[in-house]
Coordinates of C-alpha atoms in Angstrom, one line a residue:
Chain A
M22 CA 42.1 124.8 111.2
H23 CA 43.2 126.7 114.4
P24 CA 47.0 127.1 114.9
L25 CA 46.7 124.8 117.8
D26 CA 45.2 122.0 115.6
W27 CA 47.9 122.6 113.1
L28 CA 50.5 122.2 115.9
I29 CA 49.0 119.0 117.0
V30 CA 49.1 117.4 113.5
S31 CA 52.7 118.7 112.9
L32 CA 54.0 117.4 116.2
Y33 CA 52.4 114.0 115.3
L34 CA 54.1 114.0 112.0
V35 CA 57.4 114.9 113.5
Y36 CA 57.2 112.5 116.2
V37 CA 56.4 109.5 114.2
I38 CA 59.4 110.1 111.8
W39 CA 61.7 110.8 114.7
N40 CA 60.4 107.7 116.3
G41 CA 61.1 105.6 113.1
I42 CA 64.6 106.8 113.0
K43 CA 65.3 106.0 116.7
L44 CA 64.1 102.3 116.0
S45 CA 66.3 102.0 113.1
R46 CA 69.0 100.7 115.6
G47 CA 67.0 97.5 116.2
P48 CA 68.1 94.0 115.8
G49 CA 70.7 93.5 113.0
G50 CA 70.8 91.5 109.7
A51 CA 67.9 90.6 107.3
E52 CA 66.0 88.9 110.1
G53 CA 66.2 92.0 112.2
F54 CA 65.3 94.4 109.5
F55 CA 62.4 92.3 107.8
L56 CA 61.1 90.3 111.1
A57 CA 62.5 92.3 114.2
G58 CA 64.7 89.5 114.9
R59 CA 61.3 87.3 115.8
S60 CA 61.3 89.2 119.1
L61 CA 58.3 91.3 119.4
P62 CA 55.6 90.8 122.2
W63 CA 52.1 89.5 121.3
W64 CA 50.3 92.7 122.3
A65 CA 52.5 94.9 119.9
V66 CA 52.0 92.5 117.1
G67 CA 48.3 92.2 117.8
L68 CA 47.9 96.2 117.8
S69 CA 50.0 96.4 114.7
V70 CA 47.6 93.6 113.0
M71 CA 44.7 95.9 113.9
A72 CA 46.3 99.1 112.7
T73 CA 47.4 97.3 109.5
Q74 CA 43.8 96.6 108.7
M75 CA 42.3 99.8 109.8
S76 CA 43.2 102.3 107.0
A77 CA 41.8 106.0 107.1
I78 CA 39.2 104.9 104.6
T79 CA 37.9 102.4 107.1
L80 CA 37.7 105.2 109.8
I81 CA 36.1 107.7 107.6
G82 CA 34.1 105.5 105.4
T83 CA 32.7 103.3 108.1
T84 CA 31.3 106.3 110.2
G85 CA 29.8 107.7 107.0
Q86 CA 28.2 104.6 106.1
A87 CA 26.7 104.2 109.7
Y88 CA 25.4 107.8 109.3
T89 CA 23.5 107.0 105.8
D90 CA 22.8 103.4 106.2
G91 CA 23.2 102.2 109.7
M92 CA 25.0 99.6 111.5
R93 CA 24.5 96.7 109.2
F94 CA 28.0 97.0 108.1
I95 CA 29.3 95.2 111.4
Q96 CA 28.0 91.8 110.0
F97 CA 31.0 92.0 107.7
Y98 CA 33.3 91.1 110.8
F99 CA 31.3 88.3 112.1
G100 CA 33.6 85.8 110.3
L101 CA 36.9 87.4 111.5
P102 CA 37.1 85.5 114.8
L103 CA 36.4 82.1 113.2
A104 CA 39.1 82.9 110.6
M105 CA 41.6 83.9 113.2
I106 CA 41.1 80.5 115.1
I107 CA 41.5 78.6 111.8
L108 CA 44.6 80.4 111.1
C109 CA 46.0 80.1 114.7
A110 CA 45.8 76.3 114.2
T111 CA 47.1 76.2 110.7
A112 CA 48.8 79.1 109.1
V113 CA 50.6 80.5 112.3
P114 CA 52.4 77.3 113.1
F115 CA 53.3 76.4 109.6
F116 CA 54.8 79.6 108.6
Y117 CA 56.6 80.2 112.0
R118 CA 58.2 76.8 112.0
A119 CA 59.1 77.0 108.5
R120 CA 61.2 80.1 109.4
V121 CA 60.1 81.8 106.2
F122 CA 60.2 85.5 105.6
T123 CA 57.3 85.5 103.3
A124 CA 54.1 83.4 103.0
Y125 CA 55.1 82.6 99.3
E126 CA 58.5 81.2 100.4
Y127 CA 56.5 78.6 102.1
L128 CA 54.6 77.6 98.8
E129 CA 58.1 76.9 97.2
R130 CA 59.0 74.5 100.0
R131 CA 55.5 72.8 99.4
F132 CA 55.2 73.0 95.8
D133 CA 57.7 74.9 93.4
A134 CA 59.5 78.1 92.6
R135 CA 57.1 79.1 89.9
T136 CA 54.1 79.0 92.2
R137 CA 55.9 81.0 94.7
T138 CA 56.9 83.5 92.1
L139 CA 53.5 83.8 90.7
T140 CA 51.6 84.4 94.1
S141 CA 54.4 86.7 95.2
F142 CA 54.1 88.6 91.7
F143 CA 50.3 89.0 92.0
F144 CA 50.7 90.2 95.7
L145 CA 53.2 92.9 94.5
V146 CA 51.0 94.1 91.6
S147 CA 47.7 94.1 93.7
R148 CA 49.3 95.6 96.8
G149 CA 51.5 97.9 95.1
L150 CA 48.6 99.5 93.4
G151 CA 46.3 99.1 96.4
V152 CA 48.8 101.1 98.5
G153 CA 48.5 104.0 96.2
V154 CA 44.7 103.8 96.7
I155 CA 45.1 103.8 100.6
I156 CA 47.1 107.0 100.3
A157 CA 44.8 108.6 97.8
A158 CA 41.6 108.1 99.5
P159 CA 42.1 110.1 102.6
S160 CA 44.4 112.8 100.7
V161 CA 41.4 113.6 98.4
I162 CA 39.0 114.0 101.4
L163 CA 41.4 115.9 103.6
S164 CA 42.3 118.2 100.7
I165 CA 38.7 119.1 99.9
V166 CA 37.5 119.3 103.6
L167 CA 40.6 121.2 104.8
G168 CA 41.6 123.1 101.5
W169 CA 45.0 121.3 101.6
D170 CA 46.8 120.8 98.3
E171 CA 46.0 117.1 97.2
V172 CA 49.4 116.4 95.8
I173 CA 51.3 117.8 98.7
T174 CA 48.9 115.6 100.9
I175 CA 49.7 112.6 99.3
F176 CA 53.4 113.2 99.3
V177 CA 53.2 114.1 103.1
I178 CA 51.5 110.9 104.0
G179 CA 53.2 108.7 101.5
L180 CA 57.0 110.0 102.0
S181 CA 56.8 110.4 105.8
T182 CA 55.6 106.9 106.1
T183 CA 58.3 105.6 103.6
A184 CA 61.0 107.5 105.6
Y185 CA 60.5 105.7 108.9
T186 CA 59.6 102.3 107.3
M187 CA 62.8 102.4 105.2
L188 CA 65.0 103.3 108.1
G189 CA 63.5 101.2 110.8
G190 CA 62.0 98.2 108.9
V191 CA 59.4 96.2 110.7
Q192 CA 60.6 97.2 114.0
A193 CA 59.7 100.8 113.3
V194 CA 56.6 99.8 111.7
T195 CA 55.2 97.9 114.6
W196 CA 56.1 100.2 117.4
T197 CA 54.8 103.1 115.5
D198 CA 51.7 101.2 114.8
V199 CA 51.3 100.7 118.6
K200 CA 51.7 104.6 119.3
Q201 CA 49.2 105.3 116.2
M202 CA 46.7 102.9 117.7
V203 CA 46.8 104.9 120.9
I204 CA 46.1 108.3 118.9
I205 CA 43.2 106.6 117.0
F206 CA 41.7 105.4 120.1
A207 CA 42.2 108.8 121.9
G208 CA 40.8 110.6 118.9
L209 CA 37.6 108.3 118.7
S210 CA 37.1 108.5 122.4
F211 CA 37.2 112.3 122.5
C212 CA 34.8 112.4 119.5
V213 CA 32.3 110.3 121.4
Y214 CA 32.5 112.6 124.5
E215 CA 32.2 115.6 122.4
I216 CA 29.1 114.5 120.2
L217 CA 27.2 113.4 123.5
S218 CA 28.1 116.7 125.0
S219 CA 26.9 118.5 121.9
L220 CA 23.4 117.0 122.2
P221 CA 20.6 119.3 123.3
P222 CA 19.8 119.5 127.1
G223 CA 17.6 116.7 128.1
V224 CA 18.7 114.4 125.1
S225 CA 20.5 111.4 126.8
L226 CA 22.4 108.5 125.1
S227 CA 19.2 106.3 125.5
D228 CA 17.2 109.0 123.8
S229 CA 19.7 109.1 121.1
L230 CA 19.7 105.4 120.5
H231 CA 15.9 105.4 120.5
L232 CA 15.8 107.9 117.8
A233 CA 18.5 106.1 115.7
G234 CA 16.6 102.8 116.3
A235 CA 13.3 104.5 115.0
A236 CA 15.2 105.8 111.9
G237 CA 16.5 102.2 111.2
K238 CA 20.1 103.0 112.1
L239 CA 20.5 100.3 114.5
Q240 CA 19.6 97.3 112.4
T241 CA 22.7 95.0 113.0
I242 CA 21.5 91.6 111.8
D243 CA 20.1 90.8 108.6
F244 CA 18.9 87.0 108.2
T245 CA 18.1 87.3 104.6
F246 CA 20.0 84.7 102.4
D247 CA 20.6 86.6 99.2
L248 CA 24.0 86.3 97.3
N249 CA 23.5 89.8 95.6
E250 CA 23.0 91.5 99.2
R251 CA 26.3 92.7 100.5
Y252 CA 25.9 92.9 104.1
T253 CA 23.9 89.9 105.8
I254 CA 24.7 87.6 108.5
W255 CA 25.4 84.8 105.9
S256 CA 27.9 86.9 103.8
G257 CA 29.6 88.1 107.1
M258 CA 29.7 84.5 108.5
I259 CA 30.6 82.6 105.3
A260 CA 32.1 85.0 102.5
A261 CA 33.8 87.4 104.9
L262 CA 35.4 84.3 106.5
F263 CA 37.0 83.4 103.4
L264 CA 38.2 87.0 102.8
F265 CA 39.6 87.2 106.3
L266 CA 41.3 83.7 105.9
S267 CA 42.9 85.0 102.7
Y268 CA 43.7 88.5 104.2
F269 CA 45.4 87.5 107.6
G270 CA 46.6 84.1 106.2
C271 CA 47.9 84.6 102.8
D272 CA 48.7 88.5 102.5
Q273 CA 52.1 89.1 103.3
S274 CA 51.1 92.6 105.0
Q275 CA 49.4 90.6 107.7
V276 CA 51.6 87.5 107.7
Q277 CA 54.8 89.5 108.3
R278 CA 53.1 91.0 111.4
Y279 CA 52.8 87.7 113.3
L280 CA 56.2 86.2 112.0
S281 CA 57.9 88.9 113.8
A282 CA 56.4 87.6 117.0
R283 CA 58.6 85.9 119.7
S284 CA 57.0 82.4 119.4
V285 CA 54.2 80.5 117.7
D286 CA 52.2 81.1 120.8
E287 CA 52.7 84.8 120.9
G288 CA 51.8 85.0 117.1
R289 CA 48.6 83.1 117.9
T290 CA 47.8 85.4 120.7
S291 CA 48.3 88.5 118.5
L292 CA 45.7 87.1 116.1
L293 CA 43.4 86.3 118.9
M294 CA 43.6 89.8 120.2
S295 CA 41.9 90.9 117.0
A296 CA 39.2 88.0 117.4
F297 CA 38.3 89.5 120.7
L298 CA 38.3 93.3 119.9
K299 CA 37.6 93.6 116.2
I300 CA 33.8 93.6 116.6
P301 CA 33.5 95.9 119.7
I302 CA 35.9 98.3 118.0
Q303 CA 33.9 98.4 114.7
F304 CA 30.7 98.8 116.9
L305 CA 32.4 101.8 118.5
I306 CA 33.2 103.5 115.0
L307 CA 29.9 102.7 113.6
L308 CA 28.3 104.1 116.7
I309 CA 30.0 107.3 116.0
G310 CA 28.4 107.5 112.8
V311 CA 25.1 106.8 114.4
L312 CA 25.7 109.5 117.0
I313 CA 26.7 111.9 114.3
F314 CA 23.3 111.0 112.7
V315 CA 21.5 111.9 116.0
F316 CA 23.6 115.1 116.4
Y317 CA 22.2 116.3 112.9
Q318 CA 18.7 115.5 114.0
F319 CA 19.0 118.9 116.3
Q320 CA 21.8 120.8 114.1
T321 CA 21.1 121.8 110.5
P322 CA 23.4 119.4 108.4
P323 CA 25.0 120.6 105.1
M324 CA 22.7 119.9 102.0
I325 CA 25.7 117.7 100.6
F326 CA 28.9 117.0 102.8
N327 CA 31.2 117.4 99.9
E328 CA 30.7 121.2 99.9
V329 CA 33.2 121.7 97.1
D330 CA 31.1 119.8 94.6
A331 CA 27.9 121.1 95.9
A332 CA 29.2 124.8 95.4
R333 CA 30.5 123.9 91.9
A334 CA 26.8 122.5 91.2
A335 CA 25.3 125.7 92.6
V336 CA 27.4 127.9 90.4
L337 CA 26.0 126.0 87.4
Q338 CA 22.4 125.8 88.5
P339 CA 21.9 128.3 91.3
A340 CA 18.1 128.3 91.1
E341 CA 17.8 124.5 91.5
H342 CA 20.5 124.5 94.3
Q343 CA 18.5 127.2 96.1
R344 CA 15.3 125.4 95.8
L345 CA 16.9 122.2 97.3
T346 CA 18.5 124.0 100.0
N347 CA 15.2 125.7 101.2
E348 CA 13.3 122.5 100.8
M349 CA 15.6 120.5 102.9
T350 CA 15.8 123.2 105.5
D351 CA 12.1 122.9 105.9
L352 CA 12.1 119.2 106.1
H353 CA 15.0 119.2 108.7
E354 CA 13.2 121.5 110.8
N355 CA 10.1 119.2 110.5
R356 CA 12.1 116.2 111.5
R357 CA 13.8 118.2 114.4
I358 CA 10.4 118.8 115.8
A359 CA 9.2 115.4 115.4
A360 CA 12.4 114.1 117.1
I361 CA 11.9 116.2 120.1
N362 CA 8.1 115.3 120.3
L363 CA 9.4 111.6 120.2
I364 CA 11.8 112.0 122.9
E365 CA 9.4 113.8 125.2
A366 CA 6.5 111.4 124.6
P367 CA 6.0 108.5 127.3
A368 CA 7.9 105.3 126.3
D369 CA 4.9 103.0 126.3
G370 CA 2.5 105.2 124.3
N371 CA 4.6 107.0 121.7
S372 CA 3.6 105.1 118.6
A373 CA 1.9 108.3 116.8
Q374 CA 5.1 110.4 117.7
R375 CA 7.3 107.6 116.3
A376 CA 5.4 107.1 113.1
A377 CA 5.5 110.9 112.6
Y378 CA 9.2 111.0 113.2
V379 CA 9.7 108.1 111.0
D380 CA 7.7 109.9 108.1
S381 CA 9.7 113.1 108.5
D382 CA 13.0 111.2 108.4
I383 CA 11.9 109.3 105.2
A384 CA 10.9 112.8 103.6
Y385 CA 14.2 114.3 104.6
L386 CA 16.2 111.4 103.1
D387 CA 14.1 111.4 100.0
K388 CA 15.2 115.1 99.4
R389 CA 18.7 114.3 100.3
R390 CA 18.9 111.6 97.7
E391 CA 17.4 114.3 95.1
A392 CA 20.0 116.7 96.1
T393 CA 22.9 114.0 95.7
E394 CA 21.3 113.2 92.3
F395 CA 21.3 116.9 91.4
V396 CA 25.0 117.3 92.2
R397 CA 25.9 114.1 90.3
E398 CA 24.1 115.1 87.2
T399 CA 25.0 119.0 87.4
N400 CA 28.8 118.0 87.7
A401 CA 28.6 115.0 85.3
D402 CA 30.1 112.8 87.9
R403 CA 28.3 109.5 87.9
N404 CA 30.3 108.1 90.7
F405 CA 29.7 111.2 93.1
S406 CA 28.9 110.0 96.8
D407 CA 29.4 112.3 99.8
V408 CA 29.4 109.2 102.3
N409 CA 33.1 109.5 103.0
Y410 CA 32.9 113.3 103.7
V411 CA 30.4 113.1 106.6
F412 CA 32.8 112.5 109.5
P413 CA 35.6 114.9 108.5
V414 CA 33.2 117.6 107.8
F415 CA 31.3 116.9 111.2
V416 CA 34.7 117.1 112.9
I417 CA 36.0 120.3 111.2
Q418 CA 32.6 122.1 111.8
N419 CA 31.7 121.1 115.3
M420 CA 34.6 119.7 117.2
P421 CA 36.3 122.0 119.6
I422 CA 40.0 123.4 119.1
G423 CA 42.5 120.7 119.9
V424 CA 40.1 117.9 119.3
V425 CA 40.0 118.8 115.6
G426 CA 43.8 118.3 115.5
L427 CA 43.7 115.2 117.5
I428 CA 41.1 113.7 115.1
I429 CA 43.1 114.8 112.0
A430 CA 46.1 113.2 113.5
A431 CA 44.2 109.9 114.2
I432 CA 43.0 109.9 110.5
L433 CA 46.6 110.4 109.4
A434 CA 47.7 107.7 111.8
A435 CA 45.2 105.1 110.4
A436 CA 46.6 105.8 106.9
M437 CA 50.1 105.9 107.8
S438 CA 49.8 102.5 109.9
S439 CA 48.2 100.8 106.9
V440 CA 50.7 102.1 104.4
A441 CA 53.8 101.5 106.4
A442 CA 52.9 97.7 106.9
E443 CA 52.0 97.5 103.1
L444 CA 55.6 99.0 102.2
N445 CA 57.3 96.8 104.4
S446 CA 55.7 93.7 103.1
L447 CA 56.2 94.8 99.6
A448 CA 59.9 95.3 100.2
T449 CA 60.2 92.0 101.9
A450 CA 58.4 90.2 99.1
S451 CA 60.6 92.0 96.5
T452 CA 63.8 91.3 98.4
M453 CA 63.3 87.6 99.3
D454 CA 60.9 86.2 96.7
F455 CA 62.7 88.0 93.6
Y456 CA 66.0 89.6 94.5
R457 CA 67.5 86.9 96.8
R458 CA 65.4 84.0 95.0
H459 CA 66.3 84.9 91.5
F460 CA 69.1 87.4 91.2
R461 CA 71.5 87.3 94.3
S462 CA 71.1 83.8 96.1
N463 CA 74.5 84.7 97.8
S464 CA 73.7 88.1 99.0
T465 CA 75.1 89.1 102.4
E466 CA 72.8 89.9 105.3
Q467 CA 73.6 93.7 104.8
G468 CA 73.1 93.6 101.1
L469 CA 69.6 92.1 101.7
V470 CA 68.8 95.0 104.1
T471 CA 70.3 97.7 101.7
F472 CA 68.2 96.1 98.9
G473 CA 65.0 95.9 101.2
R474 CA 65.5 99.8 102.1
F475 CA 65.9 100.6 98.3
A476 CA 62.8 98.5 97.7
T477 CA 60.8 100.4 100.4
L478 CA 61.8 103.8 99.0
A479 CA 60.9 102.6 95.3
W480 CA 57.5 101.1 96.4
G481 CA 56.7 104.2 98.6
L482 CA 57.5 106.6 95.4
F483 CA 55.5 104.3 93.2
A484 CA 52.6 104.4 95.7
C485 CA 52.8 108.1 95.7
I486 CA 52.6 108.5 91.8
V487 CA 49.7 105.8 91.6
A488 CA 47.9 108.1 94.3
T489 CA 48.2 111.1 92.2
F490 CA 46.6 109.2 89.3
A491 CA 44.0 107.6 91.6
T492 CA 42.5 110.9 92.8
N493 CA 41.6 111.7 89.1
L494 CA 40.5 108.3 87.8
G495 CA 37.6 106.6 89.6
S496 CA 38.0 103.7 87.4
L497 CA 41.4 102.9 88.5
I498 CA 40.2 102.5 92.0
E499 CA 37.7 99.9 90.8
V500 CA 40.3 98.2 88.8
V501 CA 42.5 97.8 91.8
N502 CA 39.6 96.7 94.0
T503 CA 38.3 94.2 91.3
F504 CA 42.0 92.8 90.7
G505 CA 42.4 92.2 94.2
S506 CA 39.3 90.3 94.7
F507 CA 40.1 88.1 91.7
F508 CA 43.2 87.1 93.6
Y509 CA 42.3 86.8 97.2
G510 CA 40.1 83.7 97.1
S511 CA 42.2 82.0 94.7
L512 CA 45.4 82.5 96.6
L513 CA 43.5 81.2 99.8
G514 CA 42.9 78.1 97.5
V515 CA 46.5 77.6 97.0
F516 CA 47.3 77.6 100.5
V517 CA 44.4 75.3 101.5
L518 CA 45.9 72.9 98.9
A519 CA 49.3 73.3 100.5
F520 CA 48.0 72.8 104.3
A521 CA 45.2 70.7 104.0
V522 CA 45.5 68.4 100.7
P523 CA 48.3 65.9 101.1
G524 CA 48.1 64.8 97.5
A525 CA 48.2 68.3 96.0
R526 CA 51.2 68.9 93.6
S527 CA 52.9 71.8 92.0
N528 CA 50.9 71.7 88.8
G529 CA 47.7 71.4 90.7
A530 CA 48.7 74.6 92.7
F531 CA 50.0 76.5 89.8
Y532 CA 47.2 76.0 87.4
G533 CA 44.6 75.8 90.0
L534 CA 45.3 79.4 91.0
L535 CA 44.8 80.5 87.2
F536 CA 41.6 78.5 87.0
G537 CA 40.3 80.3 90.3
M538 CA 41.1 83.7 89.0
V539 CA 39.4 82.8 85.7
S540 CA 36.3 81.6 87.6
V541 CA 36.1 84.7 89.6
W542 CA 36.5 86.7 86.5
I543 CA 33.3 84.7 85.0
A544 CA 31.3 85.2 88.1
N545 CA 32.0 89.1 88.0
T546 CA 31.1 89.3 84.3
Y547 CA 28.0 87.0 84.1
T548 CA 26.5 87.1 87.5
D549 CA 25.3 89.8 90.0
I550 CA 26.6 88.0 93.3
A551 CA 28.1 90.5 95.8
F552 CA 31.8 91.1 95.7
L553 CA 32.5 89.2 99.1
W554 CA 31.2 85.9 97.5
F555 CA 34.1 86.0 95.0
N556 CA 36.4 84.9 97.7
V557 CA 34.4 81.7 98.1
V558 CA 34.2 81.1 94.4
G559 CA 37.9 81.6 93.9
C560 CA 39.0 79.4 96.7
L561 CA 36.5 76.4 96.0
V562 CA 37.4 76.4 92.3
T563 CA 41.1 76.6 93.0
V564 CA 40.9 73.7 95.5
A565 CA 38.8 71.6 93.2
A566 CA 40.7 72.3 89.9
G567 CA 44.2 72.1 91.8
Y568 CA 43.2 68.7 93.2
V569 CA 42.0 67.3 89.9
I570 CA 45.1 68.5 88.0
S571 CA 47.3 67.1 90.8
V572 CA 45.8 63.6 90.3
V573 CA 45.8 63.9 86.3
H574 CA 49.1 65.6 85.8
P575 CA 51.2 65.9 89.2
G576 CA 54.3 67.7 88.1
A577 CA 57.4 67.8 90.0
K578 CA 56.3 67.3 93.7
Chain B
M8 CA 67.9 79.5 101.7
A9 CA 67.1 78.2 105.1
D10 CA 67.3 74.3 105.2
Q11 CA 63.9 72.7 104.8
P12 CA 62.4 72.3 108.2
Q13 CA 60.8 68.9 109.1
G14 CA 57.2 68.5 108.2
T15 CA 56.7 71.4 105.7
R16 CA 56.2 69.4 102.4
H17 CA 53.2 67.6 103.2
P18 CA 52.4 68.8 106.7
G19 CA 48.8 67.9 107.0
I20 CA 46.4 69.4 109.6
D21 CA 46.7 66.3 111.8
S22 CA 50.5 66.9 112.8
N23 CA 49.4 70.4 114.2
L24 CA 46.5 69.6 116.3
P25 CA 46.2 72.3 119.0
S26 CA 46.9 71.3 122.5
K27 CA 44.3 71.3 125.3
K28 CA 44.9 74.7 126.3
W29 CA 44.6 76.3 122.9
R30 CA 41.5 74.1 122.4
L31 CA 40.0 76.0 125.4
I32 CA 41.1 79.3 124.2
Y33 CA 39.4 78.7 120.7
T34 CA 36.2 77.5 122.6
G35 CA 36.4 80.8 124.5
V36 CA 36.8 82.9 121.6
T37 CA 34.0 81.2 119.8
I38 CA 31.7 81.6 122.8
F39 CA 32.5 85.2 123.1
T40 CA 31.8 85.9 119.5
A41 CA 28.4 84.1 119.8
I42 CA 27.5 86.3 122.6
S43 CA 28.7 89.4 121.0
I44 CA 26.5 88.5 118.1
L45 CA 23.5 87.8 120.3
L46 CA 24.1 91.2 122.2
L47 CA 24.2 92.8 119.0
F48 CA 21.0 91.3 118.0
L49 CA 19.2 92.2 121.4
F50 CA 20.5 95.6 121.2
S51 CA 19.1 96.1 117.5
R52 CA 15.6 94.6 118.6
H53 CA 15.5 96.7 121.8
Y54 CA 16.2 100.1 120.2
S55 CA 14.7 99.5 116.8
G56 CA 11.3 98.3 118.4

C-alpha cells in the first residue's frame, strides 16, 4: 500500500480509539454503561443496528458472491422488513417496558431462572466463538492480500475494538458505529464511482448492466420452491424471516441496540430504518460485485484471486499452472471481443452477438472452475475458494491512492462495528445473567460496571485467541456456524412461547428449547434441506413441544 | 433485580396492539418492500432479456 493509504488506515484506527475514550464519560451507573441511560436517538440506534449486522465478511463476501454468482443473494433479505414489523409490534415494547438489560432476563420474568440461564449460556457460547470468526475472516484475507502478519491483524482489530468498548460501553459502541457507517458508505460510494470511471470509453452504466444481464448476473428473483436451494424468494420470505426474527428479536447483540433508545417508539423507528434501507444497501453492495465483473470483461483478471495459494500451486505444478494461465488469457480475450461486439450491436438486433458473448463467458467460467479445482487439489485444500478475495484484490490492484486506504478503513470499520456490539452484548449477558443473577445479587452500580469492563476485556482476548485458531481450522468455522443455526430457531421458539402462548409454562420453555435443538440436529444429519430452513424447523418444534409439555407437565409458572 | 412490571408474565399480543399511527407505518413499510421486490423483478427482467 502507498504511504498515504497507510496514513488513512492509521488515522482511522487512532480516531476510533480516541473517540471511544472520549465517550467513556457518558451517563453513569450500570444503565449508563450497558444501555447508555436509555437515551440514544433512533437514527443513531438504527445505524448501529445496521453496522452490527454488516460485518467485514458481509462486505467482502457479498461483493465476491455477486461477482461469481450474480445478485440472487438479495432474496435473503426479503423477509427482513416483515421481521422488523413483527418485532416492532412485539419484542420492542415487551423488552422496553420490562426495563430489562438482556433479552434472557425477560425469560426469567416470564418462565424461570433456568430458562434464562440456559438461553444466555447458549448465547455466550455461540456468540463468543462467533466473534472470533468475525475477527478471523477479514484478518486472513487482509493478511494475504496486503501481506500483513495474520496474528498482528487479528490483535489490531480485536484489541482496538476491545479498548473502546471496554472504556465507553454501549455509548461508545453506538456513536462509533455511526461514524463507521459513514466511512463504509463513503468507501462504497468512491468504489462505485471509480469502477464506472475505469470502464473503457463508450461503455456506459446501461451497457454494463446489459452485459451483466446477458451473463446471468442480474437474476434477482428465483420462484423455484426447493428446500435444498439456499436462495429463492421462498427461502428469503419464509426461512430468512425466522432467522431475522431470531437475530433481531432474541440475540442480545441486537436487542441491546434498541434497548438503549430513548423510548419504545424510538426503538421501533430504529428497526424500521433497517426495514427501509437494508434491501437498497444490499443491492448497492451486490451491484459493486456485478460492476467488478463488468470491469474484468475489459481488463485481464487474475487466474485465481487468492494469489498466494495460486502461486503455491504454481510452484508445485508449474507446467499445469502455465497451461491454465495461457488458456484463460485466450478465453478472456475472446470474451472481451464478444463483449465489445455486443455493446456495439444495435439493441433490437443483437441476438447473434449476445449468444456469442454468453458462449464465450461460459467457456471462460468453465476454465476458471478448472483452475480453482487445480489449486484445490494441488494444495490439498478441499475448502479452497477465492470468492472472498475478489473485492480486496480488485481494490488493491485497481483503485487509486487514497481510495485504497479509505476502502481498507471501511472493511476494518465493518469488522470492528460488529465485533464491538458482540463484545458489548457478551459483557452485558455475563454481568447481568450470571454475575448479578447468580453470584453478586447485591452488587453496587459501580461494581457491575467494573465487572462489565473486565468481561469485555476477557471476551475480547478470548475472541482474539479463537480467531488465531479459526484461521487454521476451517472446520472450526463450520462448527461455530452450525452451532449457531441449531440455536437460533429454537431460541425464537422460546420467545414465541413467551410472547404469544399464554398457557406456556417454564417446563415447556426449557425442554421445548432442547427438543428444538435436537430436531435441528436431526434435520442437519438426515436431510439435505438448506441451512436457512433450520430456523423454521427449530422454532416450530420448540413451540409445539413447549406447548405440549406445558399442558402435560407445566412446572412452576 | 427491578420490580416485575405489570403485564410481563403473560402479556399476550392483544395487550400490545399497535396504535393507528403505527399500523399506518407498518402498512407503508410493507408497501415499500413489495414495490422494492417488484422493481428488482422488473430490473432483472429488463437487463437479463
